[in-house]
Coordinates of C-alpha atoms in Angstrom, one line a residue:
M651 CA 0.0 0.1 0.1
S652 CA 1.4 3.3 -1.0
V653 CA 0.7 6.7 0.5
G654 CA 0.6 9.9 -1.6
Q655 CA 0.6 13.5 -0.8
S656 CA -2.4 15.9 -0.5
W657 CA -5.9 14.8 -1.6
H658 CA -8.8 17.3 -1.0
K659 CA -11.5 19.2 -1.3
P660 CA -10.3 20.8 1.9
L661 CA -11.8 21.2 5.3
L662 CA -11.3 24.7 6.1
M663 CA -10.1 24.9 9.9
P664 CA -11.7 27.6 11.9
D665 CA -9.4 30.3 13.4
I666 CA -7.7 28.9 16.4
T667 CA -8.1 32.2 18.4
S668 CA -11.9 31.9 17.9
A669 CA -12.0 28.4 19.2
I670 CA -10.3 28.8 22.5
A671 CA -13.3 29.2 24.6
T672 CA -15.0 26.0 23.3
A673 CA -14.6 22.5 24.9
N674 CA -15.4 20.6 21.8
P675 CA -12.5 18.9 20.0
R676 CA -11.4 20.4 16.6
R677 CA -11.6 18.3 13.7
I678 CA -9.5 17.7 10.6
H679 CA -11.0 16.0 7.5
I680 CA -8.3 14.1 5.6
R681 CA -9.6 13.1 2.2
R682 CA -8.3 10.0 0.9
A683 CA -9.0 7.4 -1.9
A684 CA -8.6 3.7 -1.6
I685 CA -8.0 2.2 -5.1
R686 CA -7.9 -1.6 -5.6
C687 CA -7.0 -3.7 -8.6
V688 CA -9.8 -6.3 -9.3
S689 CA -8.4 -8.0 -12.4
G690 CA -5.1 -7.6 -14.4
P691 CA -1.4 -8.1 -13.5
E692 CA -1.7 -6.1 -10.3
A693 CA -4.9 -8.0 -9.2
G694 CA -4.9 -7.9 -5.3
D695 CA -2.8 -4.8 -5.0
S696 CA -4.3 -1.6 -3.5
W697 CA -3.3 2.0 -3.0
L698 CA -4.2 4.6 -0.4
M699 CA -3.9 8.1 -1.9
E700 CA -4.0 11.6 -0.5
L701 CA -3.2 13.3 -3.8
D702 CA -5.0 16.2 -5.6
V703 CA -4.5 14.3 -8.8
I704 CA -3.9 10.5 -9.1
R705 CA -2.4 9.4 -12.4
I706 CA -2.7 5.9 -13.7
G707 CA -0.5 4.3 -16.4
S708 CA 2.3 2.1 -17.4
A709 CA 5.0 4.9 -17.0
K710 CA 7.0 4.6 -13.7
T711 CA 6.3 8.3 -13.0
C712 CA 2.6 7.5 -12.6
D713 CA 1.1 7.4 -9.0
I714 CA -0.5 4.0 -9.9
V715 CA 1.8 1.9 -12.2
I716 CA -0.2 -0.8 -14.2
T717 CA 2.0 -3.2 -16.3
D718 CA -0.8 -4.3 -18.3
P719 CA 0.4 -3.9 -22.0
T720 CA -3.1 -2.6 -23.0
V721 CA -2.6 0.4 -20.5
S722 CA -1.1 3.5 -22.1
R723 CA 1.9 5.3 -20.5
R724 CA -0.3 8.1 -19.1
H725 CA -3.8 6.4 -19.5
A726 CA -6.1 8.1 -17.0
E727 CA -6.3 10.4 -13.9
I728 CA -8.5 10.8 -10.9
R729 CA -9.0 14.4 -9.9
R730 CA -10.9 15.7 -6.8
G731 CA -12.7 19.0 -7.6
R732 CA -14.9 21.2 -5.6
D733 CA -18.0 19.4 -6.9
G734 CA -16.7 15.8 -6.7
V735 CA -14.3 13.2 -7.9
I736 CA -13.6 13.0 -11.7
L737 CA -12.2 10.1 -13.7
R738 CA -10.6 11.6 -17.0
D739 CA -9.1 9.7 -19.8
L740 CA -5.8 11.1 -21.0
G741 CA -6.0 10.2 -24.7
S742 CA -5.3 6.6 -24.1
T743 CA -5.2 4.1 -27.0
N744 CA -7.6 1.4 -25.5
G745 CA -9.8 3.7 -23.5
T746 CA -11.1 4.1 -20.1
F747 CA -14.5 2.4 -19.2
V748 CA -17.2 2.7 -16.6
G749 CA -19.4 -0.3 -17.1
Q750 CA -19.7 -0.7 -20.9
V751 CA -19.4 3.0 -21.6
R752 CA -16.2 4.4 -22.9
A753 CA -15.6 7.6 -20.8
K754 CA -13.7 10.7 -21.5
E755 CA -14.6 12.5 -18.3
V756 CA -17.0 11.1 -15.6
Y757 CA -17.9 11.8 -12.0
L758 CA -17.1 8.7 -9.9
G759 CA -19.5 7.4 -7.2
P760 CA -18.5 6.4 -3.7
D761 CA -18.1 2.8 -4.8
T762 CA -17.4 2.6 -8.5
H763 CA -15.6 -0.1 -10.7
F764 CA -13.8 1.2 -13.9
R765 CA -11.4 -0.1 -16.4
V766 CA -8.2 1.0 -18.0
G767 CA -7.3 -1.1 -20.9
R768 CA -8.1 -4.6 -19.6
T769 CA -7.3 -4.0 -16.0
E770 CA -10.3 -3.5 -13.7
L771 CA -10.0 -1.1 -10.7
H772 CA -12.2 -0.3 -7.9
F773 CA -12.5 3.3 -6.4
K774 CA -13.6 3.9 -2.8
P775 CA -13.3 7.0 -0.7
D776 CA -11.5 6.3 2.6
D777 CA -11.7 9.6 4.3
E778 CA -10.7 10.0 7.9
I779 CA -12.0 12.6 10.5
I780 CA -9.4 13.3 13.2
D781 CA -10.5 14.9 16.5
V782 CA -8.0 17.4 17.6
E783 CA -7.8 18.2 21.2
P784 CA -5.2 20.5 22.9
S785 CA -1.9 18.8 23.3
S786 CA -0.8 17.6 26.7
E787 CA 2.8 18.9 25.7
D788 CA 3.9 22.5 26.4
H789 CA 6.1 22.6 23.3
F790 CA 6.5 21.4 19.7
E791 CA 10.1 21.4 18.3
N792 CA 11.0 25.1 18.9
L793 CA 7.5 26.4 19.6
V794 CA 6.7 26.7 23.3
G795 CA 3.6 27.6 25.4
N796 CA 1.2 26.1 27.9
S797 CA -1.8 28.3 27.0
V798 CA -4.8 26.6 25.4
A799 CA -4.3 28.6 22.2
M800 CA -0.8 27.3 21.7
R801 CA -1.6 23.7 22.8
E802 CA -4.3 23.6 20.2
V803 CA -1.6 24.5 17.7
F804 CA 0.5 21.6 19.0
G805 CA -2.5 19.3 18.8
I806 CA -2.9 20.2 15.1
L807 CA 0.7 19.9 14.3
E808 CA 1.0 16.6 16.0
R809 CA -1.7 15.2 13.7
V810 CA -0.7 16.9 10.5
A811 CA 3.0 17.0 10.4
P812 CA 3.6 13.1 9.8
T813 CA 1.3 13.4 6.8
D814 CA 2.0 15.0 3.5
L815 CA -0.9 17.4 3.6
T816 CA -0.6 20.9 2.4
V817 CA -0.8 23.4 5.3
L818 CA -1.8 27.0 5.2
I819 CA -0.6 29.0 8.3
L820 CA -2.3 32.2 9.2
G821 CA -1.1 34.9 11.7
E822 CA 0.3 38.3 12.3
T823 CA 3.8 39.2 11.7
G824 CA 6.2 37.6 14.2
T825 CA 3.9 35.1 15.7
G826 CA 6.2 32.2 14.6
K827 CA 4.7 30.9 11.2
E828 CA 8.2 30.0 9.9
L829 CA 9.0 28.1 13.0
A830 CA 5.7 26.2 12.8
S831 CA 6.5 25.4 9.1
R832 CA 10.0 24.0 10.2
A833 CA 8.4 21.9 12.9
V834 CA 6.0 20.4 10.2
H835 CA 9.0 19.4 8.2
S836 CA 11.1 18.2 11.1
Q837 CA 8.3 15.9 12.2
S838 CA 7.4 14.4 8.8
K839 CA 8.8 11.6 6.8
R840 CA 10.6 14.2 4.6
S841 CA 12.8 15.5 7.6
K842 CA 16.0 14.2 6.0
G843 CA 15.1 16.1 2.8
P844 CA 15.7 19.7 2.1
F845 CA 13.6 22.6 3.7
V846 CA 13.5 25.5 1.3
V847 CA 12.1 29.0 2.2
F848 CA 10.7 31.4 -0.4
D849 CA 9.3 34.9 0.5
C850 CA 6.7 35.7 -2.1
G851 CA 6.7 39.4 -1.1
A852 CA 10.5 39.9 -1.2
A853 CA 11.4 39.1 -4.9
P854 CA 10.9 41.5 -7.7
D855 CA 7.8 40.8 -9.8
N856 CA 9.8 40.3 -13.0
L857 CA 12.0 37.5 -11.2
I858 CA 9.4 35.6 -9.1
E859 CA 8.6 33.2 -11.8
S860 CA 12.3 32.4 -12.4
E861 CA 13.0 32.1 -8.6
L862 CA 10.1 29.7 -8.2
F863 CA 10.4 27.5 -11.2
G864 CA 13.9 28.1 -12.5
H865 CA 15.0 29.3 -15.9
Q866 CA 17.1 28.0 -18.9
R867 CA 20.2 29.7 -20.1
G868 CA 19.2 32.6 -22.4
A869 CA 15.7 32.6 -21.4
F870 CA 15.8 36.3 -20.6
T871 CA 18.5 39.1 -20.5
G872 CA 20.9 38.2 -17.8
A873 CA 20.2 34.4 -17.7
I874 CA 23.7 33.4 -18.4
E875 CA 23.3 30.0 -17.1
S876 CA 20.6 27.5 -16.4
R877 CA 19.3 27.5 -12.8
P878 CA 16.8 25.4 -10.9
G879 CA 14.0 27.1 -9.0
V880 CA 13.0 26.7 -5.3
F881 CA 10.6 23.9 -6.2
E882 CA 13.4 21.8 -7.8
M883 CA 15.7 22.6 -4.9
A884 CA 13.0 21.3 -2.5
N885 CA 12.4 18.2 -4.3
G886 CA 12.2 15.2 -1.8
G887 CA 11.5 17.7 1.0
T888 CA 9.3 20.7 1.9
I889 CA 8.9 24.1 0.4
F890 CA 7.6 26.9 2.7
L891 CA 6.0 29.7 0.7
D892 CA 6.0 32.7 3.1
E893 CA 3.7 35.7 2.5
I894 CA 1.7 33.7 -0.1
G895 CA -0.9 36.5 -0.2
E896 CA 1.7 38.8 -1.9
L897 CA 2.1 36.4 -4.9
P898 CA 1.1 38.4 -8.0
L899 CA -2.2 37.4 -9.5
D900 CA -0.7 36.4 -13.0
L901 CA 1.7 33.9 -11.3
Q902 CA -1.1 32.3 -9.2
P903 CA -2.3 30.0 -12.2
K904 CA 1.2 28.7 -12.7
L905 CA 1.7 27.9 -9.0
L906 CA -1.7 26.1 -9.0
R907 CA -0.6 24.1 -12.0
V908 CA 2.5 23.0 -10.2
L909 CA 0.5 22.0 -7.0
E910 CA -2.0 20.0 -9.1
Q911 CA 0.4 18.5 -11.7
R912 CA 3.5 17.9 -9.4
E913 CA 5.7 19.1 -12.2
V914 CA 7.6 22.4 -13.1
R915 CA 8.7 23.9 -16.2
R916 CA 11.6 26.3 -16.2
V917 CA 11.3 29.7 -17.9
G918 CA 12.4 29.1 -21.4
A919 CA 12.3 25.3 -21.2
S920 CA 10.0 23.1 -23.4
K921 CA 9.8 20.1 -21.1
T922 CA 8.6 19.6 -17.5
K923 CA 10.3 18.0 -14.7
P924 CA 8.5 16.1 -12.1
I925 CA 8.7 17.1 -8.4
D926 CA 7.9 15.5 -5.0
V927 CA 7.4 18.4 -2.7
R928 CA 5.3 19.1 0.4
V929 CA 4.0 22.6 0.4
V930 CA 3.4 24.8 3.6
A931 CA 2.4 28.3 3.0
A932 CA 1.8 31.2 5.3
T933 CA 0.3 34.7 5.2
N934 CA -0.6 37.5 7.5
R935 CA -3.5 38.5 5.2
N936 CA -7.0 37.2 5.4
L937 CA -7.0 35.1 2.2
R938 CA -10.7 34.6 2.3
E939 CA -11.2 38.3 1.9
E940 CA -8.5 38.4 -0.7
V941 CA -10.5 35.8 -2.8
D942 CA -13.7 37.7 -2.3
T943 CA -12.1 41.0 -3.7
G944 CA -10.5 39.1 -6.6
R945 CA -6.8 39.5 -5.5
F946 CA -6.3 35.8 -4.8
R947 CA -7.6 32.9 -6.9
E948 CA -10.3 30.8 -5.1
D949 CA -8.9 27.4 -6.7
L950 CA -5.4 28.2 -5.4
Y951 CA -6.8 29.0 -2.0
Y952 CA -8.5 25.7 -1.7
R953 CA -5.3 23.8 -2.8
L954 CA -3.4 25.5 -0.1
A955 CA -5.9 25.4 2.7
V956 CA -6.2 21.6 3.0
V957 CA -5.4 22.1 6.6
Q958 CA -5.6 25.7 7.8
M959 CA -4.3 26.9 11.3
A960 CA -3.7 30.3 12.8
M961 CA -0.9 31.2 15.1
P962 CA -2.2 33.3 18.0
P963 CA -0.7 36.8 18.6
L964 CA 1.3 37.2 21.8
R965 CA -1.2 39.5 23.4
D966 CA -3.8 36.7 23.4
R967 CA -1.4 34.1 25.1
L968 CA 0.3 36.3 27.8
E969 CA 0.2 33.3 30.2
D970 CA 3.0 31.9 28.1
L971 CA 5.2 35.1 28.3
D972 CA 7.4 33.9 31.3
R973 CA 8.2 30.7 29.8
L974 CA 8.6 32.0 26.4
A975 CA 11.0 34.8 27.5
Q976 CA 13.1 32.4 29.3
H977 CA 13.2 30.1 26.3
L978 CA 14.3 32.9 24.1
L979 CA 16.9 33.9 26.6
T980 CA 18.2 30.4 26.9
R981 CA 18.5 29.9 23.0
S982 CA 20.1 33.2 22.3
S983 CA 23.5 33.0 20.5
H984 CA 24.6 36.2 22.1
N985 CA 24.0 35.2 25.7
T986 CA 27.2 34.3 27.6
N987 CA 26.1 34.6 31.3
I988 CA 22.5 35.9 31.6
Q989 CA 20.3 33.2 33.3
S990 CA 17.1 34.8 34.2
I991 CA 14.7 37.7 34.0
A992 CA 13.8 40.0 36.9
P993 CA 10.1 39.8 38.1
E994 CA 9.6 43.4 37.5
V995 CA 10.7 43.2 33.9
L996 CA 8.3 40.3 33.3
Q997 CA 5.6 42.5 34.8
I998 CA 6.5 45.2 32.2
F999 CA 6.3 42.6 29.5
S1000 CA 2.9 41.4 30.7
S1001 CA 1.5 45.0 30.5
Y1002 CA 2.9 45.6 26.8
H1003 CA 0.8 45.2 23.8
W1004 CA 3.6 43.4 21.6
P1005 CA 2.6 44.5 18.2
G1006 CA 5.6 42.7 16.8
N1007 CA 4.6 39.4 18.7
V1008 CA 7.4 36.8 19.5
R1009 CA 9.8 38.4 17.2
E1010 CA 9.6 41.7 19.0
L1011 CA 9.9 39.9 22.4
N1012 CA 13.0 38.2 21.1
N1013 CA 14.4 41.6 19.8
V1014 CA 13.9 43.2 23.4
I1015 CA 15.6 40.3 25.0
E1016 CA 18.5 40.3 22.5
R1017 CA 19.0 44.1 22.9
S1018 CA 19.0 43.9 26.7
L1019 CA 21.8 41.4 26.9
P1020 CA 24.7 43.9 26.5
F1021 CA 23.3 46.2 29.1
C1022 CA 23.1 43.6 31.8
D1023 CA 26.0 43.5 34.4
G1024 CA 25.1 40.5 36.4
T1025 CA 23.2 37.2 35.5
V1026 CA 19.5 38.8 35.4
I1027 CA 17.9 41.1 32.9
T1028 CA 16.8 44.1 35.0
I1029 CA 14.8 47.2 34.0
E1030 CA 18.0 49.1 33.2
G1031 CA 18.7 46.7 30.3
L1032 CA 15.3 47.5 28.7
P1033 CA 14.8 50.0 25.9
E1034 CA 13.8 53.4 27.1
T1035 CA 10.2 53.1 25.5
L1036 CA 9.5 50.1 27.8
R1037 CA 11.0 51.7 30.9
S1038 CA 9.2 54.9 30.5
G1039 CA 6.1 53.4 29.2
S1040 CA 5.6 51.0 32.1
S1041 CA 3.9 53.5 34.4
E1042 CA 1.6 54.4 31.5
T1043 CA 0.6 50.9 30.7
A1044 CA 0.0 50.2 34.4
H1045 CA -2.6 52.9 34.3
G1046 CA -4.3 51.5 31.1
N1047 CA -2.6 53.7 28.6
T1048 CA -1.4 51.4 25.9
S1049 CA -1.2 53.8 23.1
T1050 CA 2.5 53.9 22.8
S1051 CA 2.6 50.1 23.0
L1052 CA 1.0 49.9 19.5
I1053 CA 4.0 51.5 17.9
P1054 CA 6.9 49.1 17.0
I1055 CA 9.9 49.6 19.3
A1056 CA 12.2 50.8 16.6
Q1057 CA 9.8 53.6 15.6
Q1058 CA 9.2 54.7 19.2
E1059 CA 12.9 55.0 20.0
T1060 CA 13.5 56.8 16.7
A1061 CA 10.9 59.3 17.8
S1062 CA 12.2 59.8 21.2
D1063 CA 16.1 59.7 20.7
D1064 CA 16.5 59.7 17.0
S1065 CA 18.2 56.3 17.3
G1066 CA 16.9 52.8 16.2
S1067 CA 20.0 51.1 17.5
A1068 CA 18.0 49.6 20.4
I1069 CA 17.0 46.5 18.2
P1070 CA 18.9 44.4 15.7
F1071 CA 20.1 46.3 12.6
K1072 CA 18.0 44.3 10.1
D1073 CA 14.7 44.9 12.1
A1074 CA 15.4 48.6 12.6
K1075 CA 16.3 49.0 8.9
D1076 CA 13.0 47.0 7.8
Q1077 CA 10.9 49.3 9.9
I1078 CA 12.4 52.5 8.8
I1079 CA 12.2 51.4 5.0
E1080 CA 8.5 50.4 5.5
A1081 CA 7.7 53.8 7.0
F1082 CA 9.5 55.5 4.2
E1083 CA 7.8 53.5 1.6
R1084 CA 4.3 54.3 2.8
Q1085 CA 4.9 58.0 3.5
Y1086 CA 6.6 58.2 -0.1
L1087 CA 3.7 56.4 -1.9
E1088 CA 1.0 58.5 0.0
D1089 CA 2.7 61.8 -1.1
L1090 CA 3.4 60.5 -4.5
L1091 CA -0.2 59.5 -5.1
D1092 CA -1.6 62.7 -3.5
R1093 CA 0.6 64.8 -5.9
H1094 CA -0.9 62.9 -8.9
D1095 CA -4.6 62.9 -7.7
G1096 CA -4.4 59.1 -7.0
N1097 CA -3.5 58.2 -10.6
V1098 CA -1.2 55.1 -10.4
S1099 CA 0.0 55.4 -13.9
K1100 CA 1.1 59.1 -13.6
A1101 CA 2.7 58.4 -10.2
A1102 CA 4.6 55.4 -11.8
R1103 CA 6.0 57.6 -14.4
A1104 CA 6.8 60.4 -12.1
A1105 CA 8.7 58.0 -9.8
D1106 CA 10.5 56.3 -12.8
M1107 CA 8.9 52.8 -11.5
D1108 CA 7.1 50.2 -13.1
R1109 CA 3.4 50.4 -12.6
K1110 CA 3.3 46.9 -11.2
S1111 CA 5.8 47.8 -8.5
I1112 CA 3.7 50.7 -7.4
T1113 CA 0.6 48.5 -7.2
R1114 CA 2.5 45.9 -5.3
L1115 CA 3.8 48.4 -2.8
M1116 CA 0.2 49.9 -2.5
K1117 CA -1.1 46.4 -1.7
K1118 CA 1.6 45.8 0.8
H1119 CA 0.9 49.0 2.7
G1120 CA -2.9 48.8 2.3
I1121 CA -3.2 52.0 0.3
T1122 CA -5.9 52.4 -2.2
R1123 CA -6.2 54.9 -4.9
N1124 CA -7.7 55.4 -8.6
S1125 CA -5.9 53.5 -11.3

């Protein structure tokens, strides 16, 4: 019996943060197909598949290989769509039959016999409903927490990681989406294979396709040699598509084809290459709303959201804060002798809003290490914004807490050096991008085309930045 990758129409998981108060277990619906050979050379063999598309034929690259000489190399496929399971003939020589009827495309019932060449197969759904309760553990790989919200996350990961199901991780920036994706990979049967990260929002629009799928030498100006894309690099392992909501609309059908067909074609190539990759995607956007507004393809959304889970923000799991802070302190590569965090510091932490979530907490701890004389992080080691803001937050004033630390300190002492250079730089660049765009668009009455010409930028670059910063204007 062989097990494939990700078969669905998916069950969309409810948001974790909305399920914390309920005592009912969560459920994951894993859609599988059991296919048994009734007659032919493989009679008695059976296959349990979790694939979007199951290919049947004599070619060794097919999911179900039939050695019957009357079966074509790529004879037929079984595809699960939103409206049911479809059996489709792929232009075979000897045909695909349901009963006595030769079929080009037909919906399969829940208990159907069909024939490819002279081989008879039996199709039967073998779905599994898994009840997911909060885990009894307080960690999963490098994720830690004893709150119900995090133990529900662990419960889902414990069930899903060993499978090959596609996972969509939702959550605000800094909540640990990449850590969750790495945990899925580490606890899967692919753990010895590569884990490749691709940030869909970081690559220039004109290079994303090449980065994803690779390119042949001479495919475009500057392509001086052939190069594999991240899907080829992840073959046999897991690919993490971060910020999937930023993927340009014109590339979404190409990604969908890769997910469905499990093969890629490099830019400039004439042939495809088969790939065996598990996909984990993440976004801080509400993809359901993106689908409703036409900015994200619905069919791609359903392909990605086979299992959907959300990472809770730190402000909703403050009971984890002490343990989490100690965990971050212990694992810091810059920590030489700091062993603990003073109770008054933890009190300040618990009254802060943490707009940057766990990443911001980690930055604060890292920043405090050089300013500690003993073995304990004290108030003196904290950024000025936390020290001065502690009395305000104690009286219920959290307005300054909503501002990222780098921006607060820049406003107060013209220095962003209190946090790691990359984070300070990213925050300053984001603030500049937004202000520049708003001023540029205002000067051109919201006309994107005029604004792009004035800024000497490609129109797509302007619209991508507008989407990134949530800016809407006329086109």
